[in-house]
Each structure stands twice: as structure tokens, then as C-alpha cells.
């Protein structure tokens, strides 16, 4: 089964159109041909963004990622956040054209399936189709252990409720995405709506529904005790880790083979 694109057409709401146009213009003015094309994902290109609740997610595709000066990019972000205070934040990911084709299950997936091109030549159209398979799911989770460990550490060290709430929300979303990836062969689509993602996990996995609901509740309202959340997050991650190991064992039945994700 071929994985389909999440956002099939751009539907930016009127209150966000000027911001998106200015971001593109300022990035182009600053970096010129160093940026091949610009992409977005999330609520703004889908037309579901909410002022003072939604952030902006961009990806810059470059011939050479090292050509982008992060300090200059940060200055663009700060200027636009001051001009458009209804944005909660502006995130920008940078990747190379080579990454899209050399890592099809990671960056190819990101550009072809998750993002939509808002300026320049869409390299997602040239990226190879993504077949939903154990190999894809395993590759997709290459960085999950490292990312979960990072979020766990940051939350444990976070000082103050604002920072704690931010990390709990991000940690919850990361675990929900990881759990959802395990059931892609059942759903056949990548779901970026967190509520729908949660419901699909409950319907298609053996994960304790109460823990899934807890994770979703923490994503919506991260005002929970850190110690309690970390304990449940560890339990949820153990389930995910065991499920991924089981999948790897089926996909790599030869003991002489190993999967670097596990």
C-alpha cells in the first residue's frame, strides 16, 4: 500500500496569508538561491489554524544545509513573531535535497507526505513512492529512542510550570506519533490530527486505552504532575519499544541480521 500525502491542497486562512508571504519573501531576500524550495506542514496550510493557539512550521530545502545561517534565520523569526503576535512560535527545519533521496523513509517521507510546497519546485513530486511496510516503520522510528530520551531528560530538568507544560505537551505528541506509526499497516494513511490518531491507536493496537487517553489528555492540557507523567510515559514507551522489537524480529528473522533502530 502506497502512503498518500497528508495535505493535498493549500488552504491558508486570510489572517495568515500575509505572514506566510512575508516569511517567504524575507527568506528569499536573505538566502536567495541557497534555498531551493520552501514547505509548510500543520494547521496553517490546512486552513485549520487558530490565532494564539497555532504555530507555523516551515521546512527549507537546500542544496547544502550548511549554507543557511541560523542566526539570520532566527532574526527573521523574531521580527515576524513581533509583527504577528497571534503565532505561538515559528519553527523552521532545514534539510538538503540529497537527504530527500538518500533517506526516503525519513526526509523523503517528510517532504513528500507530511509537507506541502509553498514556494519553489516541489521535490516531493520527484521523491519515490513510500510503501507502507515494516521496513518503512522501522526506518521512520530511527530517531525515536534518542528523541524520547531527550524529552524525558529535558522534562526532568525543567524548572517552572511553563517549561514543564511545554515539554509534557511535546513528549505526549511524540509518543502518540510513535504509537501511531506501529499501526500504519492497519490504517493505510498517516494521520496528523491528534484526536484521530489517538482513536486509531485505541482501535488498532493492544495498548491500554486508558494510557492512550491519558497521553491525549496531557497533550491537550499539560498541567499534570511531572513525576506521574514520567512514570506513565516510561510505561508507554516500553510498550512501543517491545512492539518495535517484535516487528524487527519478524522483518529480520535471520539472527545474523540486525536493525540499527532497536
PDB file of C-alpha atoms in Angstrom:
ATOM      1  CA  UNK A   1       0.000   0.000   0.000  1.00  0.00           C
ATOM      2  CA  UNK A   2       1.348   3.396  -1.053  1.00  0.00           C
ATOM      3  CA  UNK A   3       1.291   6.141   1.576  1.00  0.00           C
ATOM      4  CA  UNK A   4      -0.649   9.213   0.440  1.00  0.00           C
ATOM      5  CA  UNK A   5       0.153  12.880   1.025  1.00  0.00           C
ATOM      6  CA  UNK A   6      -1.344  14.426   4.182  1.00  0.00           C
ATOM      7  CA  UNK A   7      -2.083  17.880   2.714  1.00  0.00           C
ATOM      8  CA  UNK A   8      -3.342  17.607  -0.862  1.00  0.00           C
ATOM      9  CA  UNK A   9      -4.003  21.313  -1.415  1.00  0.00           C
ATOM     10  CA  UNK A  10      -3.073  24.601   0.267  1.00  0.00           C
ATOM     11  CA  UNK A  11      -5.889  26.405   2.076  1.00  0.00           C
ATOM     12  CA  UNK A  12      -4.288  29.206   4.099  1.00  0.00           C
ATOM     13  CA  UNK A  13      -6.771  31.371   6.008  1.00  0.00           C
ATOM     14  CA  UNK A  14      -6.877  35.085   5.208  1.00  0.00           C
ATOM     15  CA  UNK A  15      -5.380  36.166   8.548  1.00  0.00           C
ATOM     16  CA  UNK A  16      -2.267  34.043   7.894  1.00  0.00           C
ATOM     17  CA  UNK A  17      -1.677  34.768   4.194  1.00  0.00           C
ATOM     18  CA  UNK A  18       0.283  37.992   4.738  1.00  0.00           C
ATOM     19  CA  UNK A  19       2.517  36.321   7.338  1.00  0.00           C
ATOM     20  CA  UNK A  20       3.316  33.362   5.068  1.00  0.00           C
ATOM     21  CA  UNK A  21       4.057  35.691   2.146  1.00  0.00           C
ATOM     22  CA  UNK A  22       6.392  37.815   4.308  1.00  0.00           C
ATOM     23  CA  UNK A  23       8.222  34.744   5.643  1.00  0.00           C
ATOM     24  CA  UNK A  24       8.826  33.505   2.100  1.00  0.00           C
ATOM     25  CA  UNK A  25       9.898  36.953   0.896  1.00  0.00           C
ATOM     26  CA  UNK A  26      12.325  37.520   3.783  1.00  0.00           C
ATOM     27  CA  UNK A  27      13.858  34.058   3.459  1.00  0.00           C
ATOM     28  CA  UNK A  28      14.295  34.565  -0.279  1.00  0.00           C
ATOM     29  CA  UNK A  29      15.767  38.042   0.221  1.00  0.00           C
ATOM     30  CA  UNK A  30      18.236  36.782   2.825  1.00  0.00           C
ATOM     31  CA  UNK A  31      19.304  33.441   1.338  1.00  0.00           C
ATOM     32  CA  UNK A  32      18.410  33.771  -2.371  1.00  0.00           C
ATOM     33  CA  UNK A  33      19.350  30.684  -4.399  1.00  0.00           C
ATOM     34  CA  UNK A  34      20.754  28.916  -1.305  1.00  0.00           C
ATOM     35  CA  UNK A  35      17.156  27.845  -0.624  1.00  0.00           C
ATOM     36  CA  UNK A  36      15.791  25.581  -3.347  1.00  0.00           C
ATOM     37  CA  UNK A  37      12.172  25.444  -2.131  1.00  0.00           C
ATOM     38  CA  UNK A  38      10.021  26.194   0.915  1.00  0.00           C
ATOM     39  CA  UNK A  39       7.467  23.867   2.539  1.00  0.00           C
ATOM     40  CA  UNK A  40       4.891  24.009   5.297  1.00  0.00           C
ATOM     41  CA  UNK A  41       3.049  21.448   7.379  1.00  0.00           C
ATOM     42  CA  UNK A  42       0.447  21.579  10.129  1.00  0.00           C
ATOM     43  CA  UNK A  43      -2.638  23.698  10.625  1.00  0.00           C
ATOM     44  CA  UNK A  44      -1.733  26.818   8.615  1.00  0.00           C
ATOM     45  CA  UNK A  45      -1.522  25.212   5.143  1.00  0.00           C
ATOM     46  CA  UNK A  46      -4.530  23.008   6.036  1.00  0.00           C
ATOM     47  CA  UNK A  47      -6.642  26.055   6.875  1.00  0.00           C
ATOM     48  CA  UNK A  48      -7.376  24.982  10.441  1.00  0.00           C
ATOM     49  CA  UNK A  49      -5.045  27.319  12.365  1.00  0.00           C
ATOM     50  CA  UNK A  50      -6.323  29.161  15.440  1.00  0.00           C
ATOM     51  CA  UNK A  51      -4.880  32.548  16.494  1.00  0.00           C
ATOM     52  CA  UNK A  52      -2.890  32.442  19.752  1.00  0.00           C
ATOM     53  CA  UNK A  53      -3.026  28.605  19.676  1.00  0.00           C
ATOM     54  CA  UNK A  54      -1.329  27.549  16.434  1.00  0.00           C
ATOM     55  CA  UNK A  55       2.308  27.778  15.426  1.00  0.00           C
ATOM     56  CA  UNK A  56       3.928  27.956  11.994  1.00  0.00           C
ATOM     57  CA  UNK A  57       6.007  25.048  10.695  1.00  0.00           C
ATOM     58  CA  UNK A  58       8.334  25.599   7.733  1.00  0.00           C
ATOM     59  CA  UNK A  59      10.971  23.453   6.042  1.00  0.00           C
ATOM     60  CA  UNK A  60      13.715  24.890   3.856  1.00  0.00           C
ATOM     61  CA  UNK A  61      15.080  22.518   1.231  1.00  0.00           C
ATOM     62  CA  UNK A  62      18.631  23.404   0.206  1.00  0.00           C
ATOM     63  CA  UNK A  63      21.393  22.054  -1.995  1.00  0.00           C
ATOM     64  CA  UNK A  64      23.651  22.406   1.049  1.00  0.00           C
ATOM     65  CA  UNK A  65      22.121  22.781   4.521  1.00  0.00           C
ATOM     66  CA  UNK A  66      25.360  24.315   5.813  1.00  0.00           C
ATOM     67  CA  UNK A  67      24.741  27.370   3.608  1.00  0.00           C
ATOM     68  CA  UNK A  68      21.942  28.566   5.909  1.00  0.00           C
ATOM     69  CA  UNK A  69      22.986  30.970   8.659  1.00  0.00           C
ATOM     70  CA  UNK A  70      20.862  30.042  11.683  1.00  0.00           C
ATOM     71  CA  UNK A  71      21.401  33.426  13.335  1.00  0.00           C
ATOM     72  CA  UNK A  72      19.949  35.227  10.312  1.00  0.00           C
ATOM     73  CA  UNK A  73      17.060  32.768  10.180  1.00  0.00           C
ATOM     74  CA  UNK A  74      16.409  33.378  13.878  1.00  0.00           C
ATOM     75  CA  UNK A  75      16.317  37.134  13.245  1.00  0.00           C
ATOM     76  CA  UNK A  76      13.638  36.644  10.594  1.00  0.00           C
ATOM     77  CA  UNK A  77      11.617  34.567  13.042  1.00  0.00           C
ATOM     78  CA  UNK A  78      11.906  37.146  15.827  1.00  0.00           C
ATOM     79  CA  UNK A  79      10.831  40.006  13.561  1.00  0.00           C
ATOM     80  CA  UNK A  80       7.796  38.112  12.316  1.00  0.00           C
ATOM     81  CA  UNK A  81       6.750  36.943  15.779  1.00  0.00           C
ATOM     82  CA  UNK A  82       6.782  40.569  16.922  1.00  0.00           C
ATOM     83  CA  UNK A  83       4.726  41.612  13.905  1.00  0.00           C
ATOM     84  CA  UNK A  84       2.275  38.681  14.165  1.00  0.00           C
ATOM     85  CA  UNK A  85       1.804  38.009  17.901  1.00  0.00           C
ATOM     86  CA  UNK A  86      -1.097  35.606  17.298  1.00  0.00           C
ATOM     87  CA  UNK A  87       1.514  32.984  16.324  1.00  0.00           C
ATOM     88  CA  UNK A  88       2.671  30.895  19.271  1.00  0.00           C
ATOM     89  CA  UNK A  89       6.019  30.167  17.604  1.00  0.00           C
ATOM     90  CA  UNK A  90       7.728  29.720  14.239  1.00  0.00           C
ATOM     91  CA  UNK A  91       9.670  26.502  13.651  1.00  0.00           C
ATOM     92  CA  UNK A  92      11.953  26.030  10.666  1.00  0.00           C
ATOM     93  CA  UNK A  93      13.557  22.739   9.678  1.00  0.00           C
ATOM     94  CA  UNK A  94      16.422  22.684   7.184  1.00  0.00           C
ATOM     95  CA  UNK A  95      17.257  19.672   5.052  1.00  0.00           C
ATOM     96  CA  UNK A  96      19.186  19.004   1.870  1.00  0.00           C
ATOM     97  CA  UNK A  97      17.928  17.748  -1.465  1.00  0.00           C
ATOM     98  CA  UNK A  98      20.325  14.826  -1.102  1.00  0.00           C
ATOM     99  CA  UNK A  99      18.649  13.861   2.195  1.00  0.00           C
ATOM    100  CA  UNK A 100      15.263  13.564   0.477  1.00  0.00           C
ATOM    101  CA  UNK A 101      16.584  10.928  -1.925  1.00  0.00           C
ATOM    102  CA  UNK A 102      19.235   9.210   0.192  1.00  0.00           C
ATOM    103  CA  UNK A 103      16.889   8.864   3.193  1.00  0.00           C
ATOM    104  CA  UNK A 104      13.480   8.239   1.585  1.00  0.00           C
ATOM    105  CA  UNK A 105      11.876   6.850   4.754  1.00  0.00           C
ATOM    106  CA  UNK A 106      12.944   9.847   6.795  1.00  0.00           C
ATOM    107  CA  UNK A 107      13.396  13.081   4.823  1.00  0.00           C
ATOM    108  CA  UNK A 108      11.669  11.713   1.731  1.00  0.00           C
ATOM    109  CA  UNK A 109       8.653  10.923   3.914  1.00  0.00           C
ATOM    110  CA  UNK A 110       8.781  14.385   5.475  1.00  0.00           C
ATOM    111  CA  UNK A 111       8.864  16.321   2.184  1.00  0.00           C
ATOM    112  CA  UNK A 112       6.660  14.008   0.109  1.00  0.00           C
ATOM    113  CA  UNK A 113       3.995  13.030   2.670  1.00  0.00           C
ATOM    114  CA  UNK A 114       3.920  15.478   5.602  1.00  0.00           C
ATOM    115  CA  UNK A 115       4.746  18.802   3.951  1.00  0.00           C
ATOM    116  CA  UNK A 116       3.275  20.821   1.113  1.00  0.00           C
ATOM    117  CA  UNK A 117       5.373  23.076  -1.112  1.00  0.00           C
ATOM    118  CA  UNK A 118       4.513  26.786  -0.777  1.00  0.00           C
ATOM    119  CA  UNK A 119       7.335  28.203  -2.920  1.00  0.00           C
ATOM    120  CA  UNK A 120       9.739  26.827  -5.494  1.00  0.00           C
ATOM    121  CA  UNK A 121       9.976  23.470  -7.252  1.00  0.00           C
ATOM    122  CA  UNK A 122       8.288  20.685  -5.271  1.00  0.00           C
ATOM    123  CA  UNK A 123      10.894  17.953  -4.837  1.00  0.00           C
ATOM    124  CA  UNK A 124       8.299  15.801  -3.114  1.00  0.00           C
ATOM    125  CA  UNK A 125       6.867  15.047  -6.541  1.00  0.00           C
ATOM    126  CA  UNK A 126      10.209  13.591  -7.606  1.00  0.00           C
ATOM    127  CA  UNK A 127      10.781  11.556  -4.443  1.00  0.00           C
ATOM    128  CA  UNK A 128       9.965   7.844  -4.809  1.00  0.00           C
ATOM    129  CA  UNK A 129       6.620   6.490  -3.555  1.00  0.00           C
ATOM    130  CA  UNK A 130       6.601   5.233   0.021  1.00  0.00           C
ATOM    131  CA  UNK A 131       5.329   1.714   0.531  1.00  0.00           C
ATOM    132  CA  UNK A 132       3.815   1.069   3.954  1.00  0.00           C
ATOM    133  CA  UNK A 133       5.868  -1.825   5.293  1.00  0.00           C
ATOM    134  CA  UNK A 134       7.789  -2.952   8.380  1.00  0.00           C
ATOM    135  CA  UNK A 135      10.963  -1.588   6.775  1.00  0.00           C
ATOM    136  CA  UNK A 136       9.392   1.851   6.459  1.00  0.00           C
ATOM    137  CA  UNK A 137       8.021   1.814  10.021  1.00  0.00           C
ATOM    138  CA  UNK A 138      11.380   0.751  11.433  1.00  0.00           C
ATOM    139  CA  UNK A 139      13.234   3.425   9.465  1.00  0.00           C
ATOM    140  CA  UNK A 140      10.653   6.028  10.453  1.00  0.00           C
ATOM    141  CA  UNK A 141      11.474   5.362  14.103  1.00  0.00           C
ATOM    142  CA  UNK A 142      15.243   5.552  13.707  1.00  0.00           C
ATOM    143  CA  UNK A 143      15.489   8.642  15.899  1.00  0.00           C
ATOM    144  CA  UNK A 144      12.565   7.885  18.234  1.00  0.00           C
ATOM    145  CA  UNK A 145      14.665   6.408  21.100  1.00  0.00           C
ATOM    146  CA  UNK A 146      17.057   9.360  21.064  1.00  0.00           C
ATOM    147  CA  UNK A 147      14.217  11.905  20.840  1.00  0.00           C
ATOM    148  CA  UNK A 148      12.214  10.282  23.657  1.00  0.00           C
ATOM    149  CA  UNK A 149      15.324  10.144  25.834  1.00  0.00           C
ATOM    150  CA  UNK A 150      15.984  13.836  25.109  1.00  0.00           C
ATOM    151  CA  UNK A 151      12.426  14.865  26.019  1.00  0.00           C
ATOM    152  CA  UNK A 152      12.491  12.709  29.153  1.00  0.00           C
ATOM    153  CA  UNK A 153      15.717  14.367  30.281  1.00  0.00           C
ATOM    154  CA  UNK A 154      14.560  17.905  29.463  1.00  0.00           C
ATOM    155  CA  UNK A 155      11.277  17.419  31.315  1.00  0.00           C
ATOM    156  CA  UNK A 156      13.063  16.011  34.343  1.00  0.00           C
ATOM    157  CA  UNK A 157      15.354  19.046  34.412  1.00  0.00           C
ATOM    158  CA  UNK A 158      12.694  21.660  33.534  1.00  0.00           C
ATOM    159  CA  UNK A 159      12.402  24.496  36.037  1.00  0.00           C
ATOM    160  CA  UNK A 160       8.973  26.096  36.341  1.00  0.00           C
ATOM    161  CA  UNK A 161       5.452  25.128  35.214  1.00  0.00           C
ATOM    162  CA  UNK A 162       5.603  26.904  31.833  1.00  0.00           C
ATOM    163  CA  UNK A 163       8.616  24.899  30.671  1.00  0.00           C
ATOM    164  CA  UNK A 164       7.268  21.694  32.204  1.00  0.00           C
ATOM    165  CA  UNK A 165       3.935  22.104  30.414  1.00  0.00           C
ATOM    166  CA  UNK A 166       5.714  22.724  27.120  1.00  0.00           C
ATOM    167  CA  UNK A 167       7.780  19.548  27.404  1.00  0.00           C
ATOM    168  CA  UNK A 168       4.831  17.432  28.579  1.00  0.00           C
ATOM    169  CA  UNK A 169       2.836  18.516  25.522  1.00  0.00           C
ATOM    170  CA  UNK A 170       5.752  17.776  23.184  1.00  0.00           C
ATOM    171  CA  UNK A 171       6.541  14.460  24.885  1.00  0.00           C
ATOM    172  CA  UNK A 172       2.875  13.392  24.669  1.00  0.00           C
ATOM    173  CA  UNK A 173       2.705  14.233  20.967  1.00  0.00           C
ATOM    174  CA  UNK A 174       5.953  12.372  20.256  1.00  0.00           C
ATOM    175  CA  UNK A 175       4.713   9.216  21.983  1.00  0.00           C
ATOM    176  CA  UNK A 176       1.345   9.360  20.213  1.00  0.00           C
ATOM    177  CA  UNK A 177       3.109   9.658  16.855  1.00  0.00           C
ATOM    178  CA  UNK A 178       5.361   6.717  17.720  1.00  0.00           C
ATOM    179  CA  UNK A 179       2.396   4.559  18.747  1.00  0.00           C
ATOM    180  CA  UNK A 180       0.511   5.523  15.597  1.00  0.00           C
ATOM    181  CA  UNK A 181       3.425   4.514  13.393  1.00  0.00           C
ATOM    182  CA  UNK A 182       3.033   0.943  14.662  1.00  0.00           C
ATOM    183  CA  UNK A 183      -0.462   0.648  13.161  1.00  0.00           C
ATOM    184  CA  UNK A 184       0.229   2.174   9.729  1.00  0.00           C
ATOM    185  CA  UNK A 185      -0.263  -1.196   8.064  1.00  0.00           C
ATOM    186  CA  UNK A 186      -3.776  -1.241   9.549  1.00  0.00           C
ATOM    187  CA  UNK A 187      -4.795   2.359   8.826  1.00  0.00           C
ATOM    188  CA  UNK A 188      -3.057   2.814   5.481  1.00  0.00           C
ATOM    189  CA  UNK A 189      -2.689   6.568   5.999  1.00  0.00           C
ATOM    190  CA  UNK A 190      -0.576   8.974   8.014  1.00  0.00           C
ATOM    191  CA  UNK A 191      -2.909  10.886  10.318  1.00  0.00           C
ATOM    192  CA  UNK A 192      -1.764  14.272  11.593  1.00  0.00           C
ATOM    193  CA  UNK A 193      -4.944  15.051  13.557  1.00  0.00           C
ATOM    194  CA  UNK A 194      -4.009  14.115  17.125  1.00  0.00           C
ATOM    195  CA  UNK A 195      -7.567  13.186  18.137  1.00  0.00           C
ATOM    196  CA  UNK A 196      -7.992  10.893  15.137  1.00  0.00           C
ATOM    197  CA  UNK A 197      -4.534   9.495  15.778  1.00  0.00           C
ATOM    198  CA  UNK A 198      -5.499   8.697  19.369  1.00  0.00           C
ATOM    199  CA  UNK A 199      -8.715   6.973  18.329  1.00  0.00           C
ATOM    200  CA  UNK A 200      -6.908   4.877  15.719  1.00  0.00           C
ATOM    201  CA  UNK A 201      -4.335   3.718  18.285  1.00  0.00           C
ATOM    202  CA  UNK A 202      -7.128   2.604  20.608  1.00  0.00           C
ATOM    203  CA  UNK A 203      -8.935   0.781  17.780  1.00  0.00           C
ATOM    204  CA  UNK A 204      -5.949  -0.931  16.168  1.00  0.00           C
ATOM    205  CA  UNK A 205      -3.389  -1.613  18.899  1.00  0.00           C
ATOM    206  CA  UNK A 206      -3.168  -3.604  22.116  1.00  0.00           C
ATOM    207  CA  UNK A 207      -2.041  -0.551  24.049  1.00  0.00           C
ATOM    208  CA  UNK A 208      -4.044   0.072  27.234  1.00  0.00           C
ATOM    209  CA  UNK A 209      -6.792   2.534  26.095  1.00  0.00           C
ATOM    210  CA  UNK A 210      -6.629   4.348  29.434  1.00  0.00           C
ATOM    211  CA  UNK A 211      -2.948   5.129  28.884  1.00  0.00           C
ATOM    212  CA  UNK A 212      -3.643   6.357  25.357  1.00  0.00           C
ATOM    213  CA  UNK A 213      -6.427   8.603  26.658  1.00  0.00           C
ATOM    214  CA  UNK A 214      -4.092   9.840  29.406  1.00  0.00           C
ATOM    215  CA  UNK A 215      -1.464  10.755  26.828  1.00  0.00           C
ATOM    216  CA  UNK A 216      -4.046  12.603  24.743  1.00  0.00           C
ATOM    217  CA  UNK A 217      -5.332  14.461  27.790  1.00  0.00           C
ATOM    218  CA  UNK A 218      -1.784  15.540  28.651  1.00  0.00           C
ATOM    219  CA  UNK A 219      -1.318  16.782  25.085  1.00  0.00           C
ATOM    220  CA  UNK A 220      -4.443  18.950  25.413  1.00  0.00           C
ATOM    221  CA  UNK A 221      -3.819  20.060  28.990  1.00  0.00           C
ATOM    222  CA  UNK A 222      -0.262  19.516  30.153  1.00  0.00           C
ATOM    223  CA  UNK A 223      -0.907  20.789  33.699  1.00  0.00           C
ATOM    224  CA  UNK A 224      -0.125  17.443  35.381  1.00  0.00           C
ATOM    225  CA  UNK A 225       2.417  16.255  37.928  1.00  0.00           C
ATOM    226  CA  UNK A 226       5.789  15.700  36.256  1.00  0.00           C
ATOM    227  CA  UNK A 227       6.603  12.568  38.277  1.00  0.00           C
ATOM    228  CA  UNK A 228       3.260  10.990  37.403  1.00  0.00           C
ATOM    229  CA  UNK A 229       3.643  11.797  33.723  1.00  0.00           C
ATOM    230  CA  UNK A 230       7.204  10.466  33.519  1.00  0.00           C
ATOM    231  CA  UNK A 231       6.115   7.185  35.098  1.00  0.00           C
ATOM    232  CA  UNK A 232       3.289   6.664  32.618  1.00  0.00           C
ATOM    233  CA  UNK A 233       5.466   7.835  29.719  1.00  0.00           C
ATOM    234  CA  UNK A 234       8.031   5.163  30.595  1.00  0.00           C
ATOM    235  CA  UNK A 235       5.307   2.500  30.628  1.00  0.00           C
ATOM    236  CA  UNK A 236       4.001   3.643  27.259  1.00  0.00           C
ATOM    237  CA  UNK A 237       7.480   3.755  25.748  1.00  0.00           C
ATOM    238  CA  UNK A 238       8.215   0.212  26.963  1.00  0.00           C
ATOM    239  CA  UNK A 239       5.127  -0.983  25.085  1.00  0.00           C
ATOM    240  CA  UNK A 240       6.266   0.843  21.950  1.00  0.00           C
ATOM    241  CA  UNK A 241       9.821  -0.477  22.250  1.00  0.00           C
ATOM    242  CA  UNK A 242       8.656  -4.078  22.671  1.00  0.00           C
ATOM    243  CA  UNK A 243       6.266  -3.773  19.721  1.00  0.00           C
ATOM    244  CA  UNK A 244       9.023  -2.344  17.526  1.00  0.00           C
ATOM    245  CA  UNK A 245      11.395  -5.133  18.562  1.00  0.00           C
ATOM    246  CA  UNK A 246       8.738  -7.720  17.707  1.00  0.00           C
ATOM    247  CA  UNK A 247       8.273  -6.123  14.297  1.00  0.00           C
ATOM    248  CA  UNK A 248      12.033  -6.105  13.706  1.00  0.00           C
ATOM    249  CA  UNK A 249      12.273  -9.784  14.677  1.00  0.00           C
ATOM    250  CA  UNK A 250       9.608 -10.641  12.079  1.00  0.00           C
ATOM    251  CA  UNK A 251      11.189  -8.471   9.430  1.00  0.00           C
ATOM    252  CA  UNK A 252      14.743  -9.695  10.186  1.00  0.00           C
ATOM    253  CA  UNK A 253      14.204 -13.386  11.050  1.00  0.00           C
ATOM    254  CA  UNK A 254      17.869 -14.181  10.326  1.00  0.00           C
ATOM    255  CA  UNK A 255      19.789 -13.798  13.639  1.00  0.00           C
ATOM    256  CA  UNK A 256      22.786 -12.671  11.628  1.00  0.00           C
ATOM    257  CA  UNK A 257      20.898  -9.559  10.590  1.00  0.00           C
ATOM    258  CA  UNK A 258      20.172  -6.672  12.873  1.00  0.00           C
ATOM    259  CA  UNK A 259      18.229  -3.476  12.744  1.00  0.00           C
ATOM    260  CA  UNK A 260      20.040  -0.335  13.852  1.00  0.00           C
ATOM    261  CA  UNK A 261      16.766   1.212  15.110  1.00  0.00           C
ATOM    262  CA  UNK A 262      16.402  -1.252  18.003  1.00  0.00           C
TER     263      UNK A 262
END
